[in-house]
Amino acid sequence: MGTEVDPAFIQAPENRPKPTIAEARGIPLIDLSGPIDHLVREIGGACGEWGFFQVINHGLPKEAHRKIESAAKEFFARPAEEKRRVRRDEVKVLGYYDTEHTKNVRDWKEVFDFTVDDPTLVPASSDPDDNQVATWTNHWPENLPGFREACEEYAQEVQKLSTKLMELIALSLGLSANRFSGYFKDQTTAIRLNHYPPCPIPHLTLGVGQHKDISVLSVLAQDDVAGLQVKRKTDGEWILVKPTPDAFIVNVGQILQVWSNDKYESVEHRVMVNSEKERLSIPFFLYPAHYTMVKPLEELTDEQNPAKYRACNWGKFFITRKGSNFRKLGVENIQFHHFRVSK
């Protein structure tokens, strides 16, 4: 990306990062080696108060994390034409991409996407009457020995961590530990490699614009360059999440918000860039099977606390969102709040 900056990157004034940023002391740091009763309380508190927490002693091997980080660095350092050989498009929706928009403003980043299950089953179209299923397959670069293996090994390890986290979250909601496991038999879970190059105008742009994740849960690995900001629920202030060595950052996605009937809320976050350093992050987005109807869990609703959302077919929702990556929309993309039951 040259010194002349395309106006497509420039954020509206109200969305630009402030020069001084509060650092997040409050985002809970949870040691997963602790006793289970204590963990369930801590995770429930973090999901309710912040929608975000960090985990240490999580059991994910350092070596698996190191391997995917170095594979990602090697991939993003390749010439643009080589990366574009695995560029994603409307047919091949997985692979490399460097023109992503969040809220219709272009993000200062390049990405590589792959799914944890290969192939992954999804609806063939967003048409509600079309019952055909399509398969997505991962689109790996050819001349990068070890890249695919590093990605697949890391995926398996984060998968184990996400299973453990979902069990703790289920217990924190008063449900049985395996309450959520049935949703992931044919999961659509994906991992993204994010590369944020240095930016000549970091005060006018964002690496990722403010958004809420549409996942069940997101598990993020980041390097030692700070950039992630979370919107604090108490006052709406943007808080910088300082990287903690070997920690993963976990956040509540909108599917979990719907399942919990708003007990756990998905919180807005965004990524700042800087003019000196590149930054690398690796989010894992836990998504259910495409045929899942996302709606509040019956155990968490009753006459006093009725369901706040209508049921939504996850696969159709997901496909509609994916399509918008290739066409700049004049309207807001489909959101879970569109399924909210009006009072």
mmCIF file of C-alpha atoms in Angstrom:
data_model
loop_
_atom_site.group_PDB
_atom_site.id
_atom_site.type_symbol
_atom_site.label_atom_id
_atom_site.label_comp_id
_atom_site.label_asym_id
_atom_site.label_seq_id
_atom_site.Cartn_x
_atom_site.Cartn_y
_atom_site.Cartn_z
ATOM 1 C CA MET A 1 0.000 0.000 0.000
ATOM 2 C CA GLY A 2 1.668 3.255 -1.138
ATOM 3 C CA THR A 3 1.846 6.673 0.543
ATOM 4 C CA GLU A 4 -1.116 8.056 -1.412
ATOM 5 C CA VAL A 5 -4.126 6.818 0.531
ATOM 6 C CA ASP A 6 -7.334 5.854 -1.213
ATOM 7 C CA PRO A 7 -10.237 7.871 0.288
ATOM 8 C CA ALA A 8 -12.129 4.548 0.645
ATOM 9 C CA PHE A 9 -10.015 3.915 3.802
ATOM 10 C CA ILE A 10 -10.945 7.152 5.563
ATOM 11 C CA GLN A 11 -13.318 6.783 8.503
ATOM 12 C CA ALA A 12 -16.084 9.263 9.300
ATOM 13 C CA PRO A 13 -14.818 11.731 11.973
ATOM 14 C CA GLU A 14 -16.917 10.203 14.769
ATOM 15 C CA ASN A 15 -15.387 6.751 14.121
ATOM 16 C CA ARG A 16 -11.738 7.785 14.038
ATOM 17 C CA PRO A 17 -9.447 6.631 16.843
ATOM 18 C CA LYS A 18 -8.636 9.240 19.511
ATOM 19 C CA PRO A 19 -4.986 10.231 20.010
ATOM 20 C CA THR A 20 -5.129 9.224 23.684
ATOM 21 C CA ILE A 21 -6.581 5.846 24.475
ATOM 22 C CA ALA A 22 -7.514 4.367 27.831
ATOM 23 C CA GLU A 23 -5.857 1.007 28.453
ATOM 24 C CA ALA A 24 -8.020 -1.841 29.589
ATOM 25 C CA ARG A 25 -7.163 -2.777 33.122
ATOM 26 C CA GLY A 26 -10.600 -4.233 33.530
ATOM 27 C CA ILE A 27 -10.794 -6.958 30.892
ATOM 28 C CA PRO A 28 -10.721 -10.095 33.039
ATOM 29 C CA LEU A 29 -7.671 -12.375 32.810
ATOM 30 C CA ILE A 30 -8.783 -15.923 33.578
ATOM 31 C CA ASP A 31 -6.396 -18.746 34.489
ATOM 32 C CA LEU A 32 -7.951 -21.884 32.995
ATOM 33 C CA SER A 33 -5.946 -24.155 35.296
ATOM 34 C CA GLY A 34 -8.079 -23.062 38.267
ATOM 35 C CA PRO A 35 -10.864 -25.076 39.974
ATOM 36 C CA ILE A 36 -13.982 -25.511 37.839
ATOM 37 C CA ASP A 37 -16.492 -23.808 40.188
ATOM 38 C CA HIS A 38 -14.272 -20.747 40.322
ATOM 39 C CA LEU A 39 -13.825 -20.766 36.511
ATOM 40 C CA VAL A 40 -17.567 -21.006 35.877
ATOM 41 C CA ARG A 41 -18.161 -17.958 38.112
ATOM 42 C CA GLU A 42 -15.309 -15.967 36.538
ATOM 43 C CA ILE A 43 -16.377 -16.723 32.967
ATOM 44 C CA GLY A 44 -20.035 -15.985 33.700
ATOM 45 C CA GLY A 45 -19.040 -12.651 35.248
ATOM 46 C CA ALA A 46 -16.763 -11.749 32.329
ATOM 47 C CA CYS A 47 -19.388 -12.659 29.706
ATOM 48 C CA GLY A 48 -22.040 -10.635 31.542
ATOM 49 C CA GLU A 49 -20.003 -7.549 32.408
ATOM 50 C CA TRP A 50 -17.558 -7.218 29.513
ATOM 51 C CA GLY A 51 -18.445 -9.657 26.736
ATOM 52 C CA PHE A 52 -14.637 -10.115 26.543
ATOM 53 C CA PHE A 53 -11.969 -11.880 28.591
ATOM 54 C CA GLN A 54 -8.400 -13.211 28.230
ATOM 55 C CA VAL A 55 -7.318 -16.742 29.089
ATOM 56 C CA ILE A 56 -3.930 -18.060 30.223
ATOM 57 C CA ASN A 57 -2.826 -21.631 31.049
ATOM 58 C CA HIS A 58 -5.233 -22.680 28.301
ATOM 59 C CA GLY A 59 -3.337 -25.803 27.231
ATOM 60 C CA LEU A 60 -2.782 -24.720 23.630
ATOM 61 C CA PRO A 61 0.823 -25.683 22.740
ATOM 62 C CA LYS A 62 3.099 -22.663 22.224
ATOM 63 C CA GLU A 63 4.690 -24.442 19.276
ATOM 64 C CA ALA A 64 1.382 -24.670 17.340
ATOM 65 C CA HIS A 65 0.860 -20.925 17.836
ATOM 66 C CA ARG A 66 4.457 -20.127 16.845
ATOM 67 C CA LYS A 67 4.180 -22.225 13.670
ATOM 68 C CA ILE A 68 1.000 -20.573 12.377
ATOM 69 C CA GLU A 69 2.386 -17.123 13.206
ATOM 70 C CA SER A 70 5.553 -17.708 11.204
ATOM 71 C CA ALA A 71 3.568 -19.320 8.345
ATOM 72 C CA ALA A 72 1.291 -16.241 8.234
ATOM 73 C CA LYS A 73 4.255 -13.838 8.221
ATOM 74 C CA GLU A 74 5.856 -15.765 5.390
ATOM 75 C CA PHE A 75 2.627 -15.757 3.359
ATOM 76 C CA PHE A 76 1.938 -12.024 3.773
ATOM 77 C CA ALA A 77 5.562 -11.191 2.878
ATOM 78 C CA ARG A 78 5.106 -12.783 -0.566
ATOM 79 C CA PRO A 79 4.607 -10.541 -3.640
ATOM 80 C CA ALA A 80 1.038 -9.353 -4.254
ATOM 81 C CA GLU A 81 0.639 -11.339 -7.480
ATOM 82 C CA GLU A 82 1.583 -14.553 -5.672
ATOM 83 C CA LYS A 83 -0.937 -13.934 -2.858
ATOM 84 C CA ARG A 84 -3.616 -13.120 -5.409
ATOM 85 C CA ARG A 85 -3.301 -16.592 -6.910
ATOM 86 C CA VAL A 86 -5.321 -17.760 -3.894
ATOM 87 C CA ARG A 87 -7.551 -14.696 -3.904
ATOM 88 C CA ARG A 88 -11.124 -15.374 -2.871
ATOM 89 C CA ASP A 89 -14.111 -14.419 -5.008
ATOM 90 C CA GLU A 90 -17.845 -15.110 -5.138
ATOM 91 C CA VAL A 91 -17.230 -18.730 -6.141
ATOM 92 C CA LYS A 92 -14.141 -19.486 -4.041
ATOM 93 C CA VAL A 93 -15.073 -17.693 -0.837
ATOM 94 C CA LEU A 94 -11.956 -18.819 1.072
ATOM 95 C CA GLY A 95 -8.386 -17.615 0.623
ATOM 96 C CA TYR A 96 -6.653 -14.253 0.319
ATOM 97 C CA TYR A 97 -8.403 -10.886 0.284
ATOM 98 C CA ASP A 98 -7.189 -7.284 0.587
ATOM 99 C CA THR A 99 -10.263 -5.133 -0.067
ATOM 100 C CA GLU A 100 -12.553 -5.929 2.843
ATOM 101 C CA HIS A 101 -15.076 -3.342 4.023
ATOM 102 C CA THR A 102 -16.561 -3.004 7.518
ATOM 103 C CA LYS A 103 -19.653 -0.783 7.657
ATOM 104 C CA ASN A 104 -18.933 0.171 4.019
ATOM 105 C CA VAL A 105 -15.481 1.666 4.789
ATOM 106 C CA ARG A 106 -12.400 -0.191 3.598
ATOM 107 C CA ASP A 107 -10.236 -1.841 6.284
ATOM 108 C CA TRP A 108 -6.455 -1.248 6.404
ATOM 109 C CA LYS A 109 -5.517 -4.937 6.304
ATOM 110 C CA GLU A 110 -5.103 -8.056 4.202
ATOM 111 C CA VAL A 111 -6.470 -11.443 5.233
ATOM 112 C CA PHE A 112 -6.353 -15.165 4.520
ATOM 113 C CA ASP A 113 -9.436 -17.241 5.430
ATOM 114 C CA PHE A 114 -9.819 -20.994 5.849
ATOM 115 C CA THR A 115 -12.406 -23.259 7.451
ATOM 116 C CA VAL A 116 -11.677 -25.740 10.226
ATOM 117 C CA ASP A 117 -13.700 -28.525 8.571
ATOM 118 C CA ASP A 118 -12.572 -29.059 4.987
ATOM 119 C CA PRO A 119 -14.848 -29.262 3.056
ATOM 120 C CA THR A 120 -17.523 -27.218 4.848
ATOM 121 C CA LEU A 121 -21.209 -27.528 3.964
ATOM 122 C CA VAL A 122 -23.223 -24.342 3.438
ATOM 123 C CA PRO A 123 -26.467 -23.394 1.670
ATOM 124 C CA ALA A 124 -26.046 -22.999 -2.097
ATOM 125 C CA SER A 125 -27.790 -19.605 -2.012
ATOM 126 C CA SER A 126 -29.415 -17.124 0.339
ATOM 127 C CA ASP A 127 -32.837 -17.815 -1.249
ATOM 128 C CA PRO A 128 -35.053 -19.127 1.612
ATOM 129 C CA ASP A 129 -36.778 -21.625 -0.728
ATOM 130 C CA ASP A 130 -33.550 -23.103 -2.094
ATOM 131 C CA ASN A 131 -32.631 -26.258 -0.146
ATOM 132 C CA GLN A 132 -29.498 -27.068 -2.175
ATOM 133 C CA VAL A 133 -26.208 -27.369 -0.311
ATOM 134 C CA ALA A 134 -22.788 -26.277 -1.568
ATOM 135 C CA THR A 135 -19.338 -27.228 -0.310
ATOM 136 C CA TRP A 136 -16.548 -24.802 0.443
ATOM 137 C CA THR A 137 -13.002 -26.098 0.205
ATOM 138 C CA ASN A 138 -9.866 -24.397 1.426
ATOM 139 C CA HIS A 139 -7.722 -22.650 -1.149
ATOM 140 C CA TRP A 140 -4.094 -23.164 -0.051
ATOM 141 C CA PRO A 141 -1.052 -21.394 -1.547
ATOM 142 C CA GLU A 142 1.091 -23.788 -3.583
ATOM 143 C CA ASN A 143 4.695 -22.734 -3.010
ATOM 144 C CA LEU A 144 4.663 -22.404 0.746
ATOM 145 C CA PRO A 145 5.845 -25.638 2.382
ATOM 146 C CA GLY A 146 4.356 -26.244 5.818
ATOM 147 C CA PHE A 147 1.747 -23.457 5.549
ATOM 148 C CA ARG A 148 -1.275 -25.724 5.289
ATOM 149 C CA GLU A 149 0.020 -28.090 8.002
ATOM 150 C CA ALA A 150 0.634 -25.195 10.416
ATOM 151 C CA CYS A 151 -2.894 -23.854 9.806
ATOM 152 C CA GLU A 152 -4.568 -27.253 10.221
ATOM 153 C CA GLU A 153 -2.631 -28.146 13.365
ATOM 154 C CA TYR A 154 -3.446 -24.800 14.983
ATOM 155 C CA ALA A 155 -7.130 -25.180 14.017
ATOM 156 C CA GLN A 156 -7.361 -28.513 15.870
ATOM 157 C CA GLU A 157 -5.799 -27.027 19.004
ATOM 158 C CA VAL A 158 -8.048 -23.941 19.129
ATOM 159 C CA GLN A 159 -11.010 -26.205 18.476
ATOM 160 C CA LYS A 160 -10.196 -28.093 21.706
ATOM 161 C CA LEU A 161 -9.908 -24.815 23.602
ATOM 162 C CA SER A 162 -13.236 -23.545 22.235
ATOM 163 C CA THR A 163 -14.957 -26.792 23.296
ATOM 164 C CA LYS A 164 -13.633 -26.328 26.837
ATOM 165 C CA LEU A 165 -14.772 -22.680 26.880
ATOM 166 C CA MET A 166 -18.266 -23.557 25.616
ATOM 167 C CA GLU A 167 -18.620 -26.134 28.407
ATOM 168 C CA LEU A 168 -17.715 -23.513 31.011
ATOM 169 C CA ILE A 169 -20.101 -20.992 29.419
ATOM 170 C CA ALA A 170 -22.922 -23.575 29.403
ATOM 171 C CA LEU A 171 -22.348 -24.256 33.121
ATOM 172 C CA SER A 172 -22.291 -20.505 33.828
ATOM 173 C CA LEU A 173 -25.779 -20.254 32.257
ATOM 174 C CA GLY A 174 -27.030 -23.087 34.485
ATOM 175 C CA LEU A 175 -27.062 -25.593 31.609
ATOM 176 C CA SER A 176 -25.350 -28.980 31.321
ATOM 177 C CA ALA A 177 -21.706 -28.792 30.193
ATOM 178 C CA ASN A 178 -22.392 -30.420 26.814
ATOM 179 C CA ARG A 179 -25.549 -28.384 26.055
ATOM 180 C CA PHE A 180 -23.967 -26.709 23.009
ATOM 181 C CA SER A 181 -21.988 -29.633 21.577
ATOM 182 C CA GLY A 182 -24.742 -30.793 19.188
ATOM 183 C CA TYR A 183 -24.619 -27.533 17.232
ATOM 184 C CA PHE A 184 -21.088 -28.124 15.948
ATOM 185 C CA LYS A 185 -21.307 -31.566 14.326
ATOM 186 C CA ASP A 186 -21.174 -30.002 10.836
ATOM 187 C CA GLN A 187 -19.687 -26.695 11.974
ATOM 188 C CA THR A 188 -18.958 -23.789 9.628
ATOM 189 C CA THR A 189 -16.148 -22.566 11.930
ATOM 190 C CA ALA A 190 -13.421 -20.485 10.273
ATOM 191 C CA ILE A 191 -10.007 -19.017 11.015
ATOM 192 C CA ARG A 192 -8.634 -15.797 9.623
ATOM 193 C CA LEU A 193 -5.049 -14.613 9.371
ATOM 194 C CA ASN A 194 -5.038 -10.796 9.632
ATOM 195 C CA HIS A 195 -2.096 -8.661 8.547
ATOM 196 C CA TYR A 196 -2.162 -4.929 9.277
ATOM 197 C CA PRO A 197 0.694 -3.154 7.428
ATOM 198 C CA PRO A 198 2.073 0.149 8.786
ATOM 199 C CA CYS A 199 -0.264 2.993 7.795
ATOM 200 C CA PRO A 200 0.765 6.577 6.892
ATOM 201 C CA ILE A 201 -2.515 8.007 8.278
ATOM 202 C CA PRO A 202 -3.367 5.880 11.352
ATOM 203 C CA HIS A 203 -5.454 8.717 12.852
ATOM 204 C CA LEU A 204 -7.915 8.578 9.909
ATOM 205 C CA THR A 205 -8.229 4.837 9.294
ATOM 206 C CA LEU A 206 -8.952 1.583 11.117
ATOM 207 C CA GLY A 207 -7.542 -1.908 10.582
ATOM 208 C CA VAL A 208 -11.074 -3.169 11.178
ATOM 209 C CA GLY A 209 -13.981 -0.803 11.679
ATOM 210 C CA GLN A 210 -16.204 -1.132 14.746
ATOM 211 C CA HIS A 211 -18.344 -4.263 14.641
ATOM 212 C CA LYS A 212 -19.747 -7.138 16.669
ATOM 213 C CA ASP A 213 -18.754 -10.686 15.739
ATOM 214 C CA ILE A 214 -21.542 -12.851 14.307
ATOM 215 C CA SER A 215 -19.929 -15.987 15.793
ATOM 216 C CA VAL A 216 -20.884 -18.026 18.832
ATOM 217 C CA LEU A 217 -17.488 -17.299 20.316
ATOM 218 C CA SER A 218 -14.290 -15.784 18.906
ATOM 219 C CA VAL A 219 -10.851 -16.813 20.171
ATOM 220 C CA LEU A 220 -8.113 -14.389 19.139
ATOM 221 C CA ALA A 221 -4.352 -14.778 19.137
ATOM 222 C CA GLN A 222 -2.466 -11.517 18.669
ATOM 223 C CA ASP A 223 1.211 -10.604 18.487
ATOM 224 C CA ASP A 224 2.856 -8.087 20.836
ATOM 225 C CA VAL A 225 1.694 -5.001 18.887
ATOM 226 C CA ALA A 226 -1.387 -3.501 20.539
ATOM 227 C CA GLY A 227 -4.323 -2.508 18.333
ATOM 228 C CA LEU A 228 -7.528 -4.159 19.537
ATOM 229 C CA GLN A 229 -10.012 -1.814 21.199
ATOM 230 C CA VAL A 230 -13.173 -2.869 23.019
ATOM 231 C CA LYS A 231 -16.158 -0.625 23.729
ATOM 232 C CA ARG A 232 -16.654 -0.645 27.489
ATOM 233 C CA LYS A 233 -20.275 -1.410 28.350
ATOM 234 C CA THR A 234 -20.442 0.908 31.372
ATOM 235 C CA ASP A 235 -19.598 4.157 29.550
ATOM 236 C CA GLY A 236 -19.097 3.434 25.828
ATOM 237 C CA GLU A 237 -15.391 4.366 26.049
ATOM 238 C CA TRP A 238 -12.963 2.642 23.642
ATOM 239 C CA ILE A 239 -10.431 0.648 25.692
ATOM 240 C CA LEU A 240 -7.144 -0.703 24.299
ATOM 241 C CA VAL A 241 -6.511 -4.376 25.092
ATOM 242 C CA LYS A 242 -2.843 -4.649 26.010
ATOM 243 C CA PRO A 243 -1.325 -7.875 24.664
ATOM 244 C CA THR A 244 -0.637 -10.395 27.443
ATOM 245 C CA PRO A 245 2.093 -12.907 26.501
ATOM 246 C CA ASP A 246 0.651 -16.333 25.573
ATOM 247 C CA ALA A 247 -2.925 -15.260 26.337
ATOM 248 C CA PHE A 248 -5.903 -15.666 24.041
ATOM 249 C CA ILE A 249 -8.638 -13.052 23.885
ATOM 250 C CA VAL A 250 -12.146 -14.496 23.898
ATOM 251 C CA ASN A 251 -15.314 -12.628 23.078
ATOM 252 C CA VAL A 252 -19.018 -13.373 23.087
ATOM 253 C CA GLY A 253 -20.433 -13.497 19.558
ATOM 254 C CA GLN A 254 -23.957 -12.562 18.528
ATOM 255 C CA ILE A 255 -25.146 -16.175 18.245
ATOM 256 C CA LEU A 256 -24.313 -16.683 21.931
ATOM 257 C CA GLN A 257 -26.121 -13.421 22.695
ATOM 258 C CA VAL A 258 -29.252 -14.805 21.004
ATOM 259 C CA TRP A 259 -28.912 -18.266 22.610
ATOM 260 C CA SER A 260 -28.547 -16.649 26.055
ATOM 261 C CA ASN A 261 -31.519 -14.344 25.303
ATOM 262 C CA ASP A 262 -29.323 -11.256 25.900
ATOM 263 C CA LYS A 263 -27.892 -12.472 29.228
ATOM 264 C CA TYR A 264 -24.459 -12.374 27.557
ATOM 265 C CA GLU A 265 -24.038 -9.516 25.132
ATOM 266 C CA SER A 266 -21.732 -9.290 22.126
ATOM 267 C CA VAL A 267 -19.694 -6.097 22.401
ATOM 268 C CA GLU A 268 -18.399 -3.763 19.692
ATOM 269 C CA HIS A 269 -14.690 -3.768 19.012
ATOM 270 C CA ARG A 270 -12.314 -2.420 16.363
ATOM 271 C CA VAL A 271 -8.621 -2.443 15.456
ATOM 272 C CA MET A 272 -6.280 0.530 15.303
ATOM 273 C CA VAL A 273 -3.243 0.616 13.025
ATOM 274 C CA ASN A 274 0.013 2.525 13.479
ATOM 275 C CA SER A 275 2.609 4.143 11.251
ATOM 276 C CA GLU A 276 5.676 2.145 12.385
ATOM 277 C CA LYS A 277 4.803 -1.465 12.994
ATOM 278 C CA GLU A 278 2.946 -4.170 11.174
ATOM 279 C CA ARG A 279 0.568 -6.258 13.287
ATOM 280 C CA LEU A 280 -0.586 -9.864 12.988
ATOM 281 C CA SER A 281 -3.654 -11.417 14.597
ATOM 282 C CA ILE A 282 -5.411 -14.761 14.206
ATOM 283 C CA PRO A 283 -9.101 -14.956 15.114
ATOM 284 C CA PHE A 284 -10.951 -18.291 15.313
ATOM 285 C CA PHE A 285 -14.697 -17.840 14.730
ATOM 286 C CA LEU A 286 -16.791 -20.640 16.212
ATOM 287 C CA TYR A 287 -19.870 -21.100 13.983
ATOM 288 C CA PRO A 288 -22.564 -23.824 14.155
ATOM 289 C CA ALA A 289 -23.760 -26.167 11.392
ATOM 290 C CA HIS A 290 -25.462 -24.387 8.490
ATOM 291 C CA TYR A 291 -28.879 -25.941 9.270
ATOM 292 C CA THR A 292 -28.917 -24.531 12.838
ATOM 293 C CA MET A 293 -31.933 -22.379 13.682
ATOM 294 C CA VAL A 294 -30.497 -19.684 15.950
ATOM 295 C CA LYS A 295 -32.984 -18.697 18.640
ATOM 296 C CA PRO A 296 -33.039 -18.215 22.432
ATOM 297 C CA LEU A 297 -32.659 -21.511 24.307
ATOM 298 C CA GLU A 298 -35.902 -22.766 25.802
ATOM 299 C CA GLU A 299 -34.252 -23.351 29.196
ATOM 300 C CA LEU A 300 -33.416 -19.636 29.398
ATOM 301 C CA THR A 301 -36.856 -18.281 28.482
ATOM 302 C CA ASP A 302 -40.180 -18.321 30.350
ATOM 303 C CA GLU A 303 -43.230 -16.085 30.805
ATOM 304 C CA GLN A 304 -41.258 -13.535 32.829
ATOM 305 C CA ASN A 305 -38.366 -13.618 30.373
ATOM 306 C CA PRO A 306 -39.833 -14.314 26.908
ATOM 307 C CA ALA A 307 -37.673 -14.954 23.817
ATOM 308 C CA LYS A 308 -36.263 -11.682 22.523
ATOM 309 C CA TYR A 309 -35.454 -13.021 19.023
ATOM 310 C CA ARG A 310 -37.263 -14.862 16.263
ATOM 311 C CA ALA A 311 -35.554 -17.975 14.912
ATOM 312 C CA CYS A 312 -33.026 -17.385 12.140
ATOM 313 C CA ASN A 313 -31.457 -19.963 9.816
ATOM 314 C CA TRP A 314 -27.710 -19.621 10.406
ATOM 315 C CA GLY A 315 -26.609 -20.888 6.976
ATOM 316 C CA LYS A 316 -28.835 -18.447 5.062
ATOM 317 C CA PHE A 317 -27.739 -15.590 7.327
ATOM 318 C CA PHE A 318 -24.063 -16.492 6.817
ATOM 319 C CA ILE A 319 -24.344 -16.750 3.025
ATOM 320 C CA THR A 320 -26.078 -13.369 2.848
ATOM 321 C CA ARG A 321 -23.251 -11.817 4.871
ATOM 322 C CA LYS A 322 -20.561 -13.466 2.742
ATOM 323 C CA GLY A 323 -22.133 -12.189 -0.492
ATOM 324 C CA SER A 324 -21.917 -8.626 0.784
ATOM 325 C CA ASN A 325 -18.101 -8.870 0.877
ATOM 326 C CA PHE A 326 -18.034 -8.630 -2.904
ATOM 327 C CA ARG A 327 -20.668 -5.945 -3.429
ATOM 328 C CA LYS A 328 -20.642 -2.691 -1.532
ATOM 329 C CA LEU A 329 -24.131 -2.450 -0.083
ATOM 330 C CA GLY A 330 -26.191 0.722 -0.031
ATOM 331 C CA VAL A 331 -27.962 -0.621 3.058
ATOM 332 C CA GLU A 332 -26.882 -2.133 6.356
ATOM 333 C CA ASN A 333 -25.882 -5.780 6.035
ATOM 334 C CA ILE A 334 -28.150 -8.418 7.610
ATOM 335 C CA GLN A 335 -27.757 -8.391 11.421
ATOM 336 C CA PHE A 336 -29.134 -10.479 14.274
ATOM 337 C CA HIS A 337 -30.891 -7.412 15.664
ATOM 338 C CA HIS A 338 -33.158 -7.563 12.592
ATOM 339 C CA PHE A 339 -34.609 -10.732 14.192
ATOM 340 C CA ARG A 340 -35.345 -9.019 17.496
ATOM 341 C CA VAL A 341 -38.937 -9.332 18.642
ATOM 342 C CA SER A 342 -40.411 -5.828 18.838
ATOM 343 C CA LYS A 343 -41.741 -4.941 22.262
#
